Structures are given as structure tokens and as C-alpha cells.
């Protein structure tokens, strides 16, 4: 979806803020067992744009060890810099940390839903992780300036 925007309303003033491009991916529920994500960091908010760090707790329901092979997502301006992904023992748990890096100018809002690619035994699987939200909150002066300009 191109040219998406967020509407901010304060009293009778409405401002449309551009979100640039929004990509939707539809996943089918797998017909095989998959890793479980009992907990994860859903998002963070900051006063300055920065590269987000994502963290997921993973539970291995397999009777084999699981190795995380890769994590992929399509977010313009961000890429995976480093994965901290230990091998998960059978029926065990471990944390997956995804450290990202800015490749262009920083955005003010990210919604990231990574695809985790992993190997259990000799079989390769993939699954979507939970969505992570990062927002840069404008300070009061910037927000007042945006709203003062009226509907865009």
C-alpha cells in the first residue's frame, strides 16, 4: 500500500502524516509443528529515531534441537545487523535478539513482523514472529507546529 498516512486530530484540526509505504504479507497457518513464542517485546517509544532491537522468547516443542538460520523482514531503511540466537535444546527455551541497523534516513514509525527461518533436525521451517512497533514521539513544540499547519 503506497502513500499511506496517519490522521492526527486535535479539537477541530486534522493533520495527515505520511507513512510512506505499508507492506502486508499474509501467512497461512502451517500444517506442521512450529516454534512457540510465549513472550516478546511488543514495541518501544523514543524521543529520537533509532534502530529498533527486537527480542523474542522461543519455546522448542520438537524432540530435536532447533537452530535459528535467519530472520528476514522487508522494512525500507532497516536491515538485520546481528542475530543473537543460541541453539534451542529439545523441549527447551531460549531468547532470540535481533539487532537492526539503519541503511538510509531513519523513519519515525516502524512496524516489523519478522519471518524466523530455522532448522529442527534435518527439516527447515519458517514462521512469522509477533509484530514489533517502534514510534518516535514528537515533542510538544513539534506536535503543535504540525497541528497548526492544518489538514495536509
PDB file of C-alpha atoms in Angstrom:
ATOM      1  CA  UNK A   1       0.000   0.000   0.000  1.00  0.00           C
ATOM      2  CA  UNK A   2       1.640   3.239  -1.132  1.00  0.00           C
ATOM      3  CA  UNK A   3       1.049   6.759   0.151  1.00  0.00           C
ATOM      4  CA  UNK A   4      -0.488   5.606   3.450  1.00  0.00           C
ATOM      5  CA  UNK A   5      -0.977   8.194   6.180  1.00  0.00           C
ATOM      6  CA  UNK A   6      -1.856   8.554   9.849  1.00  0.00           C
ATOM      7  CA  UNK A   7      -4.547  11.034  10.893  1.00  0.00           C
ATOM      8  CA  UNK A   8      -3.837  13.160  13.989  1.00  0.00           C
ATOM      9  CA  UNK A   9      -6.765  15.191  15.303  1.00  0.00           C
ATOM     10  CA  UNK A  10      -6.698  17.892  17.969  1.00  0.00           C
ATOM     11  CA  UNK A  11     -10.028  19.575  18.565  1.00  0.00           C
ATOM     12  CA  UNK A  12     -11.195  20.736  15.105  1.00  0.00           C
ATOM     13  CA  UNK A  13      -7.776  20.467  13.444  1.00  0.00           C
ATOM     14  CA  UNK A  14      -6.873  17.351  11.449  1.00  0.00           C
ATOM     15  CA  UNK A  15      -3.405  16.581  10.101  1.00  0.00           C
ATOM     16  CA  UNK A  16      -2.493  13.722   7.766  1.00  0.00           C
ATOM     17  CA  UNK A  17       1.034  12.451   8.440  1.00  0.00           C
ATOM     18  CA  UNK A  18       2.638  10.338   5.682  1.00  0.00           C
ATOM     19  CA  UNK A  19       3.613   6.739   6.494  1.00  0.00           C
ATOM     20  CA  UNK A  20       5.231   6.165   3.082  1.00  0.00           C
ATOM     21  CA  UNK A  21       4.806   2.520   2.048  1.00  0.00           C
ATOM     22  CA  UNK A  22       2.989  -0.169   4.002  1.00  0.00           C
ATOM     23  CA  UNK A  23       3.587  -3.812   3.059  1.00  0.00           C
ATOM     24  CA  UNK A  24       1.099  -6.531   4.035  1.00  0.00           C
ATOM     25  CA  UNK A  25       2.062 -10.184   3.972  1.00  0.00           C
ATOM     26  CA  UNK A  26      -0.479 -12.929   4.555  1.00  0.00           C
ATOM     27  CA  UNK A  27       0.727 -16.142   6.144  1.00  0.00           C
ATOM     28  CA  UNK A  28      -1.039 -19.464   6.143  1.00  0.00           C
ATOM     29  CA  UNK A  29      -1.114 -21.452   9.350  1.00  0.00           C
ATOM     30  CA  UNK A  30       1.431 -24.248   8.893  1.00  0.00           C
ATOM     31  CA  UNK A  31       0.320 -27.871   8.893  1.00  0.00           C
ATOM     32  CA  UNK A  32       3.391 -28.838  10.919  1.00  0.00           C
ATOM     33  CA  UNK A  33       4.531 -28.059  14.471  1.00  0.00           C
ATOM     34  CA  UNK A  34       6.409 -24.795  14.901  1.00  0.00           C
ATOM     35  CA  UNK A  35       8.333 -22.846  17.488  1.00  0.00           C
ATOM     36  CA  UNK A  36       6.203 -21.160  20.118  1.00  0.00           C
ATOM     37  CA  UNK A  37       6.671 -17.539  21.196  1.00  0.00           C
ATOM     38  CA  UNK A  38       5.457 -17.332  24.810  1.00  0.00           C
ATOM     39  CA  UNK A  39       6.728 -13.770  25.275  1.00  0.00           C
ATOM     40  CA  UNK A  40       8.309 -10.917  23.315  1.00  0.00           C
ATOM     41  CA  UNK A  41       8.912  -7.188  23.428  1.00  0.00           C
ATOM     42  CA  UNK A  42       5.946  -5.706  21.586  1.00  0.00           C
ATOM     43  CA  UNK A  43       7.452  -2.277  20.981  1.00  0.00           C
ATOM     44  CA  UNK A  44       9.190   0.805  22.214  1.00  0.00           C
ATOM     45  CA  UNK A  45       8.817   4.555  22.026  1.00  0.00           C
ATOM     46  CA  UNK A  46      11.576   7.140  21.992  1.00  0.00           C
ATOM     47  CA  UNK A  47      12.110  10.874  21.548  1.00  0.00           C
ATOM     48  CA  UNK A  48      14.669  10.324  18.742  1.00  0.00           C
ATOM     49  CA  UNK A  49      14.562   7.976  15.734  1.00  0.00           C
ATOM     50  CA  UNK A  50      16.804   4.941  16.303  1.00  0.00           C
ATOM     51  CA  UNK A  51      17.319   1.422  15.002  1.00  0.00           C
ATOM     52  CA  UNK A  52      14.992  -0.919  16.908  1.00  0.00           C
ATOM     53  CA  UNK A  53      16.146  -4.048  18.749  1.00  0.00           C
ATOM     54  CA  UNK A  54      13.672  -6.947  18.816  1.00  0.00           C
ATOM     55  CA  UNK A  55      13.627  -9.766  21.379  1.00  0.00           C
ATOM     56  CA  UNK A  56      11.564 -12.975  21.355  1.00  0.00           C
ATOM     57  CA  UNK A  57      11.404 -15.815  23.881  1.00  0.00           C
ATOM     58  CA  UNK A  58      11.195 -19.066  21.906  1.00  0.00           C
ATOM     59  CA  UNK A  59       9.998 -22.480  23.079  1.00  0.00           C
ATOM     60  CA  UNK A  60      11.097 -25.553  21.124  1.00  0.00           C
ATOM     61  CA  UNK A  61       8.283 -28.183  21.003  1.00  0.00           C
ATOM     62  CA  UNK A  62      10.393 -30.557  18.877  1.00  0.00           C
ATOM     63  CA  UNK A  63      12.297 -33.612  20.078  1.00  0.00           C
ATOM     64  CA  UNK A  64      15.332 -32.242  18.195  1.00  0.00           C
ATOM     65  CA  UNK A  65      17.458 -29.166  18.823  1.00  0.00           C
ATOM     66  CA  UNK A  66      16.486 -26.073  16.850  1.00  0.00           C
ATOM     67  CA  UNK A  67      18.955 -23.755  15.160  1.00  0.00           C
ATOM     68  CA  UNK A  68      17.842 -20.292  14.034  1.00  0.00           C
ATOM     69  CA  UNK A  69      19.172 -19.879  10.484  1.00  0.00           C
ATOM     70  CA  UNK A  70      17.952 -16.401   9.625  1.00  0.00           C
ATOM     71  CA  UNK A  71      15.425 -13.671  10.330  1.00  0.00           C
ATOM     72  CA  UNK A  72      14.043 -11.645   7.425  1.00  0.00           C
ATOM     73  CA  UNK A  73      11.701  -8.689   7.019  1.00  0.00           C
ATOM     74  CA  UNK A  74      11.080  -6.018   4.407  1.00  0.00           C
ATOM     75  CA  UNK A  75      11.282  -2.626   6.077  1.00  0.00           C
ATOM     76  CA  UNK A  76      12.838   0.110   3.925  1.00  0.00           C
ATOM     77  CA  UNK A  77      15.805   1.663   5.715  1.00  0.00           C
ATOM     78  CA  UNK A  78      16.354  -1.229   8.159  1.00  0.00           C
ATOM     79  CA  UNK A  79      18.246  -4.486   7.937  1.00  0.00           C
ATOM     80  CA  UNK A  80      19.331  -7.190  10.361  1.00  0.00           C
ATOM     81  CA  UNK A  81      22.810  -6.363  11.643  1.00  0.00           C
ATOM     82  CA  UNK A  82      23.219  -9.230  14.100  1.00  0.00           C
ATOM     83  CA  UNK A  83      21.282 -12.206  15.475  1.00  0.00           C
ATOM     84  CA  UNK A  84      21.833 -13.468  18.975  1.00  0.00           C
ATOM     85  CA  UNK A  85      20.269 -16.894  18.621  1.00  0.00           C
ATOM     86  CA  UNK A  86      21.538 -19.821  20.661  1.00  0.00           C
ATOM     87  CA  UNK A  87      20.645 -23.389  19.704  1.00  0.00           C
ATOM     88  CA  UNK A  88      17.413 -24.295  21.480  1.00  0.00           C
ATOM     89  CA  UNK A  89      17.506 -27.762  23.097  1.00  0.00           C
ATOM     90  CA  UNK A  90      14.600 -30.201  22.642  1.00  0.00           C
ATOM     91  CA  UNK A  91      11.589 -29.002  24.659  1.00  0.00           C
ATOM     92  CA  UNK A  92      13.738 -26.061  25.835  1.00  0.00           C
ATOM     93  CA  UNK A  93      13.594 -22.279  25.661  1.00  0.00           C
ATOM     94  CA  UNK A  94      15.958 -19.514  24.562  1.00  0.00           C
ATOM     95  CA  UNK A  95      15.854 -15.822  23.686  1.00  0.00           C
ATOM     96  CA  UNK A  96      16.278 -14.562  20.136  1.00  0.00           C
ATOM     97  CA  UNK A  97      17.594 -10.996  19.878  1.00  0.00           C
ATOM     98  CA  UNK A  98      17.542  -9.168  16.547  1.00  0.00           C
ATOM     99  CA  UNK A  99      19.771  -6.120  16.306  1.00  0.00           C
ATOM    100  CA  UNK A 100      18.898  -3.858  13.386  1.00  0.00           C
ATOM    101  CA  UNK A 101      20.854  -1.239  11.504  1.00  0.00           C
ATOM    102  CA  UNK A 102      19.756   1.907   9.699  1.00  0.00           C
ATOM    103  CA  UNK A 103      20.638   1.836   5.976  1.00  0.00           C
ATOM    104  CA  UNK A 104      19.100   5.181   4.926  1.00  0.00           C
ATOM    105  CA  UNK A 105      17.382   8.001   6.763  1.00  0.00           C
ATOM    106  CA  UNK A 106      15.616   6.987   9.963  1.00  0.00           C
ATOM    107  CA  UNK A 107      11.865   6.631   9.965  1.00  0.00           C
ATOM    108  CA  UNK A 108       9.625   7.822  12.774  1.00  0.00           C
ATOM    109  CA  UNK A 109       7.437   4.708  12.851  1.00  0.00           C
ATOM    110  CA  UNK A 110       8.288   1.066  12.246  1.00  0.00           C
ATOM    111  CA  UNK A 111       6.014  -1.939  12.330  1.00  0.00           C
ATOM    112  CA  UNK A 112       8.168  -5.029  11.875  1.00  0.00           C
ATOM    113  CA  UNK A 113       6.939  -8.612  11.643  1.00  0.00           C
ATOM    114  CA  UNK A 114       9.998 -10.773  11.042  1.00  0.00           C
ATOM    115  CA  UNK A 115       9.968 -14.216   9.474  1.00  0.00           C
ATOM    116  CA  UNK A 116      12.048 -16.648  11.535  1.00  0.00           C
ATOM    117  CA  UNK A 117      13.780 -19.343   9.480  1.00  0.00           C
ATOM    118  CA  UNK A 118      15.000 -22.308  11.487  1.00  0.00           C
ATOM    119  CA  UNK A 119      16.081 -25.926  11.313  1.00  0.00           C
ATOM    120  CA  UNK A 120      14.761 -28.726  13.550  1.00  0.00           C
ATOM    121  CA  UNK A 121      16.580 -31.998  12.984  1.00  0.00           C
ATOM    122  CA  UNK A 122      17.116 -32.185   9.220  1.00  0.00           C
ATOM    123  CA  UNK A 123      13.992 -30.172   8.301  1.00  0.00           C
ATOM    124  CA  UNK A 124      13.874 -26.449   7.529  1.00  0.00           C
ATOM    125  CA  UNK A 125      10.880 -24.349   8.646  1.00  0.00           C
ATOM    126  CA  UNK A 126       9.774 -20.723   8.668  1.00  0.00           C
ATOM    127  CA  UNK A 127       7.245 -18.863  10.778  1.00  0.00           C
ATOM    128  CA  UNK A 128       6.204 -15.256  11.351  1.00  0.00           C
ATOM    129  CA  UNK A 129       7.049 -13.724  14.717  1.00  0.00           C
ATOM    130  CA  UNK A 130       4.824 -11.268  16.536  1.00  0.00           C
ATOM    131  CA  UNK A 131       4.732  -7.683  15.299  1.00  0.00           C
ATOM    132  CA  UNK A 132       7.097  -5.159  16.868  1.00  0.00           C
ATOM    133  CA  UNK A 133       6.184  -1.449  16.936  1.00  0.00           C
ATOM    134  CA  UNK A 134       8.646   1.428  17.251  1.00  0.00           C
ATOM    135  CA  UNK A 135       7.478   5.035  17.324  1.00  0.00           C
ATOM    136  CA  UNK A 136       9.269   8.333  17.670  1.00  0.00           C
ATOM    137  CA  UNK A 137       7.017  10.651  19.616  1.00  0.00           C
ATOM    138  CA  UNK A 138       7.153  14.292  18.535  1.00  0.00           C
ATOM    139  CA  UNK A 139       7.787  16.709  21.375  1.00  0.00           C
ATOM    140  CA  UNK A 140       5.068  19.218  22.294  1.00  0.00           C
ATOM    141  CA  UNK A 141       6.569  22.002  20.156  1.00  0.00           C
ATOM    142  CA  UNK A 142       6.771  19.801  17.035  1.00  0.00           C
ATOM    143  CA  UNK A 143       3.261  18.409  17.536  1.00  0.00           C
ATOM    144  CA  UNK A 144       1.840  21.932  17.970  1.00  0.00           C
ATOM    145  CA  UNK A 145       3.608  23.005  14.773  1.00  0.00           C
ATOM    146  CA  UNK A 146       2.176  20.040  12.840  1.00  0.00           C
ATOM    147  CA  UNK A 147      -1.339  20.725  14.071  1.00  0.00           C
ATOM    148  CA  UNK A 148      -1.038  24.481  13.453  1.00  0.00           C
ATOM    149  CA  UNK A 149      -0.392  23.845   9.756  1.00  0.00           C
ATOM    150  CA  UNK A 150      -3.873  22.288   9.499  1.00  0.00           C
ATOM    151  CA  UNK A 151      -5.031  19.416   7.330  1.00  0.00           C
ATOM    152  CA  UNK A 152      -2.372  18.239   4.866  1.00  0.00           C
TER     153      UNK A 152
END
